[in-house]
XYZ file of C-alpha atoms in Angstrom:
481
model
C 0.110 0.108 -0.277
C 1.477 3.072 1.571
C 5.020 1.611 2.257
C 5.199 0.258 -0.837
C 4.797 3.551 -2.719
C 6.813 5.640 -0.278
C 9.819 3.184 -0.659
C 9.179 2.720 -4.331
C 8.998 7.004 -4.961
C 12.427 6.690 -2.421
C 14.424 4.068 -5.294
C 13.656 6.281 -7.593
C 14.349 10.053 -6.566
C 18.496 9.926 -6.390
C 17.660 12.945 -3.728
C 15.658 11.163 -1.264
C 18.628 8.805 -0.831
C 21.667 10.898 -0.642
C 18.817 12.951 2.130
C 18.614 8.936 3.872
C 21.526 8.456 4.047
C 23.198 12.020 4.776
C 20.691 11.766 7.873
C 21.561 8.901 9.158
C 25.164 9.074 9.003
C 24.898 12.552 10.161
C 23.174 10.919 13.324
C 24.903 8.345 13.791
C 28.162 10.251 14.185
C 26.142 12.809 16.545
C 25.231 9.655 18.832
C 28.146 8.604 18.883
C 30.930 11.598 19.763
C 27.854 12.345 22.460
C 28.279 8.559 24.126
C 32.029 9.289 23.252
C 32.279 12.096 25.701
C 30.044 10.711 28.080
C 31.840 8.008 28.867
C 35.559 9.753 28.198
C 34.809 12.588 30.456
C 33.982 10.935 33.528
C 36.819 8.935 32.815
C 39.033 11.473 32.810
C 37.655 13.481 35.825
C 38.352 9.608 37.501
C 41.874 9.094 36.337
C 43.057 13.121 37.642
C 41.489 12.485 41.045
C 42.949 9.462 41.727
C 46.838 10.989 40.367
C 45.631 13.744 42.567
C 44.805 12.251 45.802
C 47.510 9.501 44.669
C 49.932 12.634 44.760
C 48.587 14.142 48.145
C 48.702 10.723 49.533
C 52.283 9.787 48.958
C 53.460 13.388 50.825
C 51.006 12.076 53.818
C 53.194 9.278 53.585
C 57.037 10.441 53.392
C 55.581 12.247 56.284
C 54.068 9.862 58.705
C 57.460 8.007 58.116
C 58.786 10.792 59.987
C 57.065 11.191 62.899
C 55.515 8.087 66.213
C 52.171 6.593 65.956
C 51.160 9.650 68.500
C 52.984 12.065 67.376
C 50.854 12.193 63.633
C 47.515 13.338 65.169
C 48.292 16.475 63.225
C 48.860 15.140 59.934
C 46.043 12.666 60.124
C 43.915 15.447 60.958
C 44.997 18.213 58.065
C 45.209 14.751 55.940
C 41.654 14.692 56.377
C 40.090 18.264 55.716
C 41.387 17.821 51.898
C 38.133 18.439 50.176
C 38.899 15.368 47.017
C 39.401 12.671 50.519
C 36.452 11.499 51.461
C 37.646 8.797 53.876
C 40.660 7.377 54.949
C 41.280 3.376 57.133
C 43.858 1.905 58.661
C 45.370 -1.389 58.905
C 48.114 -3.078 61.298
C 50.530 -5.552 60.435
C 47.977 -8.195 60.961
C 45.487 -6.686 58.471
C 43.123 -5.658 61.455
C 41.521 -2.459 60.906
C 42.278 0.171 64.352
C 41.685 3.792 64.712
C 42.857 6.804 63.377
C 45.100 9.133 65.655
C 42.286 12.063 64.700
C 40.092 13.828 67.056
C 38.194 16.160 64.679
C 36.075 13.721 62.178
C 33.076 11.613 63.570
C 33.389 8.072 62.895
C 30.398 6.734 60.311
C 31.140 3.391 59.996
C 32.966 3.124 63.945
C 35.712 4.028 65.895
C 38.520 2.905 62.928
C 37.507 4.984 59.662
C 37.703 8.903 59.332
C 35.103 11.067 57.303
C 35.789 14.426 55.654
C 31.791 14.972 55.543
C 28.005 13.116 55.933
C 27.544 14.479 52.229
C 29.826 12.166 50.613
C 28.505 9.129 52.278
C 25.846 8.246 49.808
C 26.557 4.806 48.648
C 24.813 5.635 45.472
C 28.517 7.345 45.081
C 31.279 5.881 43.097
C 33.812 5.975 45.352
C 37.225 6.146 44.602
C 40.146 4.432 46.101
C 44.185 3.887 46.827
C 45.658 1.210 48.983
C 49.058 2.448 50.794
C 52.473 0.694 52.896
C 54.109 2.624 55.795
C 55.772 2.547 58.781
C 55.793 5.090 61.581
C 59.522 6.372 63.433
C 61.239 4.390 65.440
C 58.470 1.429 65.371
C 58.970 -1.702 62.756
C 54.926 -2.667 62.156
C 53.856 -2.616 58.899
C 50.300 -0.128 57.705
C 47.990 -0.433 55.350
C 46.667 3.003 54.361
C 42.973 2.973 52.263
C 42.499 6.736 51.171
C 38.834 6.918 49.224
C 37.757 9.562 46.485
C 35.027 11.837 46.862
C 33.615 10.168 43.169
C 30.417 12.635 43.735
C 31.284 14.769 40.855
C 31.702 11.933 38.830
C 28.454 10.939 38.808
C 26.865 14.167 38.635
C 28.784 14.474 35.646
C 26.912 11.263 34.154
C 23.488 12.110 35.348
C 24.513 15.185 34.210
C 24.707 13.693 29.966
C 21.884 11.665 30.928
C 19.552 14.370 31.138
C 21.291 17.027 28.178
C 20.176 13.889 25.938
C 16.626 14.593 24.830
C 17.672 18.456 24.091
C 20.871 17.510 22.859
C 18.884 14.664 20.626
C 15.811 17.596 19.369
C 18.845 19.747 18.272
C 21.210 16.811 17.165
C 18.371 16.012 14.742
C 16.819 19.666 13.498
C 20.395 20.532 12.639
C 21.024 16.519 11.257
C 18.442 17.314 9.171
C 18.721 20.614 7.803
C 22.586 19.940 6.890
C 21.334 16.942 4.987
C 18.076 18.623 3.507
C 21.024 21.600 1.836
C 24.065 19.053 1.383
C 21.178 16.235 -0.981
C 19.635 19.313 -2.635
C 23.405 21.301 -3.202
C 24.675 17.670 -4.459
C 21.463 16.310 -6.721
C 20.718 20.279 -8.324
C 23.145 19.255 -10.781
C 22.874 15.714 -11.762
C 18.962 16.736 -12.029
C 19.304 18.699 -14.164
C 22.244 16.930 -16.318
C 19.119 14.060 -15.923
C 16.280 16.497 -17.236
C 18.740 17.232 -20.461
C 19.863 13.563 -20.664
C 15.981 12.799 -20.902
C 15.059 15.471 -23.479
C 17.784 14.087 -25.984
C 16.716 11.023 -25.461
C 14.081 12.703 -26.829
C 15.644 14.828 -29.851
C 14.762 18.107 -28.044
C 18.434 19.621 -28.243
C 17.251 22.595 -27.916
C 17.378 22.138 -23.423
C 20.926 23.015 -22.747
C 22.597 22.345 -18.622
C 22.131 25.630 -16.599
C 25.108 27.023 -14.266
C 28.617 28.085 -13.914
C 29.892 25.261 -11.562
C 33.425 24.318 -12.274
C 34.013 20.950 -10.550
C 33.585 17.274 -12.276
C 29.534 18.155 -12.560
C 30.338 21.264 -14.646
C 32.568 20.077 -16.821
C 30.239 16.405 -17.643
C 27.338 19.633 -17.725
C 29.053 21.734 -20.126
C 30.422 18.397 -22.659
C 26.480 17.710 -22.818
C 26.412 21.848 -23.567
C 28.154 20.662 -26.131
C 27.145 17.444 -27.618
C 23.313 18.528 -27.645
C 24.587 21.895 -30.006
C 26.287 19.329 -31.996
C 24.171 16.745 -32.489
C 21.388 19.647 -32.950
C 23.592 20.896 -36.027
C 24.079 17.361 -37.254
C 19.824 16.913 -37.139
C 20.027 19.746 -38.775
C 21.780 19.102 -41.170
C 20.834 15.723 -41.706
C 17.139 17.161 -42.074
C 18.234 19.764 -44.692
C 20.335 16.976 -46.180
C 17.078 14.362 -46.236
C 14.629 17.258 -47.792
C 17.579 17.767 -50.429
C 17.550 14.182 -51.702
C 13.884 14.030 -51.540
C 13.402 17.626 -53.723
C 16.420 15.541 -55.633
C 14.527 12.209 -55.729
C 11.359 13.818 -57.145
C 13.385 16.441 -59.460
C 14.632 12.694 -60.859
C 10.675 11.466 -61.046
C 9.667 14.527 -62.501
C 12.204 13.957 -65.132
C 12.357 10.357 -65.348
C 8.681 11.242 -66.205
C 9.080 14.033 -68.805
C 11.708 11.786 -70.574
C 9.110 9.455 -70.872
C 6.459 11.672 -71.871
C 9.068 12.956 -74.571
C 10.256 9.782 -76.212
C 6.548 8.856 -76.312
C 5.623 12.211 -77.648
C 8.289 12.342 -80.237
C 7.707 8.112 -81.119
C 4.252 8.855 -81.977
C 5.595 12.223 -83.858
C 7.836 10.947 -85.787
C 5.558 8.203 -86.825
C 3.250 10.426 -88.267
C 5.651 11.656 -91.352
C 7.076 8.360 -92.041
C 4.014 6.653 -92.495
C 3.244 9.343 -95.274
C 6.426 9.159 -97.219
C 6.077 5.518 -96.760
C 2.239 5.488 -98.120
C 3.703 7.578 -100.786
C 6.339 5.315 -101.970
C 3.902 2.556 -101.623
C 1.481 4.304 -103.701
C 4.108 5.309 -106.486
C 5.667 1.590 -106.398
C 2.197 0.336 -106.841
C 0.696 3.162 -109.769
C -2.005 3.429 -107.375
C -4.267 6.207 -108.392
C -2.832 9.683 -108.628
C 0.326 8.414 -107.185
C 1.169 7.749 -111.243
C 2.512 10.995 -111.013
C 5.713 10.037 -109.048
C 6.877 13.452 -110.021
C 4.379 15.595 -107.358
C 4.058 12.871 -104.805
C 8.210 12.595 -105.356
C 8.634 16.187 -104.218
C 5.181 15.808 -101.578
C 8.420 13.112 -99.909
C 11.194 15.557 -100.146
C 8.861 18.141 -98.507
C 8.292 15.058 -95.443
C 11.483 14.380 -95.196
C 12.329 17.955 -94.858
C 10.196 18.508 -91.830
C 11.471 14.554 -90.783
C 15.321 15.697 -90.803
C 14.314 19.206 -89.009
C 12.870 17.373 -86.762
C 15.659 14.658 -85.435
C 17.728 17.538 -85.611
C 16.020 19.651 -82.693
C 16.022 15.909 -81.005
C 20.071 15.918 -81.026
C 20.041 19.103 -79.277
C 17.401 18.677 -76.769
C 20.089 15.239 -76.396
C 22.850 17.430 -76.398
C 20.970 19.575 -73.490
C 20.385 17.775 -71.513
C 23.415 15.351 -71.833
C 25.621 18.926 -71.908
C 25.980 20.453 -68.260
C 29.610 18.739 -67.757
C 31.139 20.839 -70.872
C 28.706 23.472 -71.146
C 31.112 26.434 -72.234
C 30.077 29.905 -72.041
C 32.359 32.572 -73.596
C 31.425 36.813 -74.346
C 28.966 36.979 -77.179
C 27.708 40.124 -79.825
C 24.118 39.089 -79.177
C 23.142 42.074 -82.167
C 25.719 39.987 -84.724
C 23.782 36.979 -84.246
C 21.009 39.087 -84.411
C 21.554 40.036 -87.729
C 23.559 37.082 -89.312
C 20.034 34.928 -89.374
C 18.100 38.781 -90.196
C 20.189 38.078 -94.047
C 20.223 34.475 -93.222
C 16.309 34.886 -93.647
C 16.313 37.517 -95.865
C 14.611 35.611 -98.529
C 11.369 35.037 -96.774
C 10.931 38.370 -95.602
C 10.939 39.893 -98.663
C 8.469 36.397 -99.927
C 6.303 37.936 -97.881
C 6.720 41.570 -97.717
C 7.838 42.140 -94.153
C 9.046 44.939 -91.710
C 12.061 43.909 -89.487
C 11.743 47.280 -86.577
C 15.289 46.733 -84.506
C 16.459 48.344 -81.530
C 18.823 47.876 -79.397
C 22.717 49.911 -79.946
C 25.453 48.417 -81.654
C 26.946 46.186 -79.341
C 25.040 43.684 -77.139
C 27.795 41.529 -75.280
C 26.484 38.704 -72.717
C 28.327 35.587 -71.303
C 26.379 32.493 -73.185
C 27.173 29.711 -75.116
C 27.661 30.455 -78.476
C 26.430 27.752 -80.458
C 23.129 27.316 -77.996
C 22.542 31.016 -78.621
C 22.239 30.945 -81.970
C 19.846 28.550 -81.540
C 17.553 30.719 -79.592
C 17.842 34.270 -81.491
C 16.855 31.646 -84.896
C 14.142 29.795 -83.415
C 12.253 32.547 -82.081
C 12.866 35.511 -85.372
C 11.511 31.997 -86.903
C 9.025 32.162 -85.261
C 7.622 35.216 -85.822
C 8.844 35.002 -89.962
C 6.825 32.188 -90.117
C 3.719 32.686 -88.148
C 3.215 36.198 -89.372
C 0.516 37.031 -92.285
C 2.078 38.424 -94.945
C 3.121 42.413 -94.660
C 3.253 42.108 -90.825
C 5.255 44.106 -88.422
C 7.877 42.357 -86.568
C 9.760 44.250 -83.198
C 13.169 43.616 -82.518
C 14.314 44.934 -79.208
C 17.209 44.958 -76.064
C 16.673 47.394 -73.721
C 18.972 47.906 -70.509
C 17.641 47.086 -67.021
C 19.548 48.164 -64.135
C 22.393 44.789 -64.615
C 19.990 42.654 -67.106
C 19.508 43.011 -71.254
C 15.466 42.579 -71.870
C 15.239 40.510 -75.186
C 11.735 41.115 -76.730
C 10.530 39.406 -80.333
C 6.974 40.866 -81.564
C 5.076 40.111 -85.030
C 1.851 41.956 -85.160
C -1.315 41.041 -86.721
C -1.250 38.008 -84.665
C -2.411 37.046 -81.510
C -2.412 33.402 -79.104
C -4.955 32.100 -77.294
C -4.507 33.088 -73.166
C -5.145 29.171 -72.746
C -2.585 28.207 -74.476
C 0.239 30.105 -73.587
C 1.311 27.151 -70.820
C 1.460 25.127 -73.246
C 3.614 26.509 -75.641
C 7.040 25.619 -74.344
C 5.557 21.702 -74.140
C 7.541 19.215 -76.376
C 4.912 18.816 -79.813
C 2.829 20.984 -78.370
C 0.669 22.892 -81.417
C -1.268 26.116 -81.528
C -2.775 25.494 -84.796
C -1.664 22.184 -86.034
C -2.852 22.085 -89.860
C -0.979 25.357 -89.954
C 2.677 24.030 -88.087
C 2.174 21.193 -90.428
C 2.409 23.855 -93.252
C 5.213 25.321 -92.547
C 7.437 22.001 -91.342
C 7.547 22.704 -87.749
C 8.629 20.029 -85.513
C 6.401 21.709 -82.134
C 9.921 21.476 -80.425
C 11.245 24.772 -81.135
C 10.008 26.605 -78.341
C 10.635 23.652 -75.981
C 14.542 24.181 -77.178
C 14.656 27.686 -76.600
C 13.159 27.260 -72.896
C 15.976 24.591 -72.509
C 18.657 26.876 -73.260
C 17.452 29.842 -71.237
C 17.520 27.809 -68.847
C 21.156 26.643 -68.348
C 21.490 30.204 -69.023
C 19.292 30.945 -65.535
C 16.778 32.792 -67.705
C 13.771 32.089 -68.829
C 11.656 32.697 -72.100
C 8.058 34.143 -71.968
C 4.643 34.537 -73.583
C 1.984 37.254 -73.365
C -0.732 38.854 -75.960
C -0.147 42.491 -76.850
C -2.163 44.768 -78.542
C -0.435 45.122 -81.494
C 0.213 40.633 -81.521
C 2.334 38.574 -80.137
C 6.062 39.107 -77.715
C 8.411 37.129 -76.760
C 11.270 38.171 -74.099
C 13.851 36.572 -71.932
C 16.682 38.361 -70.041
C 20.227 37.955 -69.509
C 22.421 38.970 -67.088
C 25.179 42.290 -68.306
C 28.342 41.806 -68.108
C 30.305 43.543 -65.443
């Protein structure tokens, strides 16, 4: 019941154990010291009394040996008056008790015993005695003198110890209780603090620290525990961060794998279409079926489809290089203006054929740090799309503006718009807003996808928006400082 619970609580409490042990030790030591004093002090007083009486008696004997028996009356009277002497007995050579040669002291036990006072005749008082042998002057008889000391003070001392024992026991218990409580608190406080922090650390709570400025072993242990807690907290934080990065990498890898699978699935479908068309046209021409007898016409169509297929294959190779060129991706300082003018020069026939108006607005030299081959692909795809999909006599604006630490590149073609719901999908592989128009222009559906991948390698992104006049493609590249 209650006793068992108390015992379990004491066993589980370091403070209670140290408190009880310390209290018992202090009480035992105090009682031992008290008992030792109660025994030693009377013994010490008794030994001193014996020593004093022995000295006094030996001096008295030496005086008796100088006088006759009849002349020793005054010496006996003077000796018995000593405050420490209780009584004196004298025996002759035959062992018979004889009367003392004294007239001043009464004989309480008979005529042969001299007692110093009636107050010390209490038989309950312990009596100290000594035996001495001597001869009077001029006598060959050998006498024995027995001297009894006053032992009442020894008994009083013992009684005093017994009287103060209860009070002393209460005082000793109170002092021992207080000292044990204080000592237990001083000893167990840092240990309990360390235990509390260790328990928190076991639950992976490393923000708890051991307080205090102790410099002893417990203080060193507490500081070591604090350092361990900080190191574990940092290690756990690094581990969580690494785990989060790993999870993010895994998610990115999964997304990349899914994107690749989707891309290859779409590529397979896109490649299958022109191959099927070429196969059908060739079979029709070989068999001479219907309209396919006009081989010149369908050979030209097959050539066009083959060119589309070739362009698609080149785009696929470009994408493959983009995905595997992270290790050898090299940049240089290149002039974007020269790249743009070169492409406009290469497509001059198509621009003139569609009677397009090309407006350029940029300085003579725009230098960025980028990969030259890839940036040529970006400008050719963006400007090429604007040229291909603009209606005849349309306007195309090509501008480069300086904005703080970046250059803003913009290609805007007039008289065409893109549905708002289609804009987020334009950078997906093989996505076409108008499939029939893309087929007519020979588009592979990978141009903007390649542009976005190249710009992402340059820490940029291509964006699209409809304007009042048409549609604008724009992106930023950092200036060379």
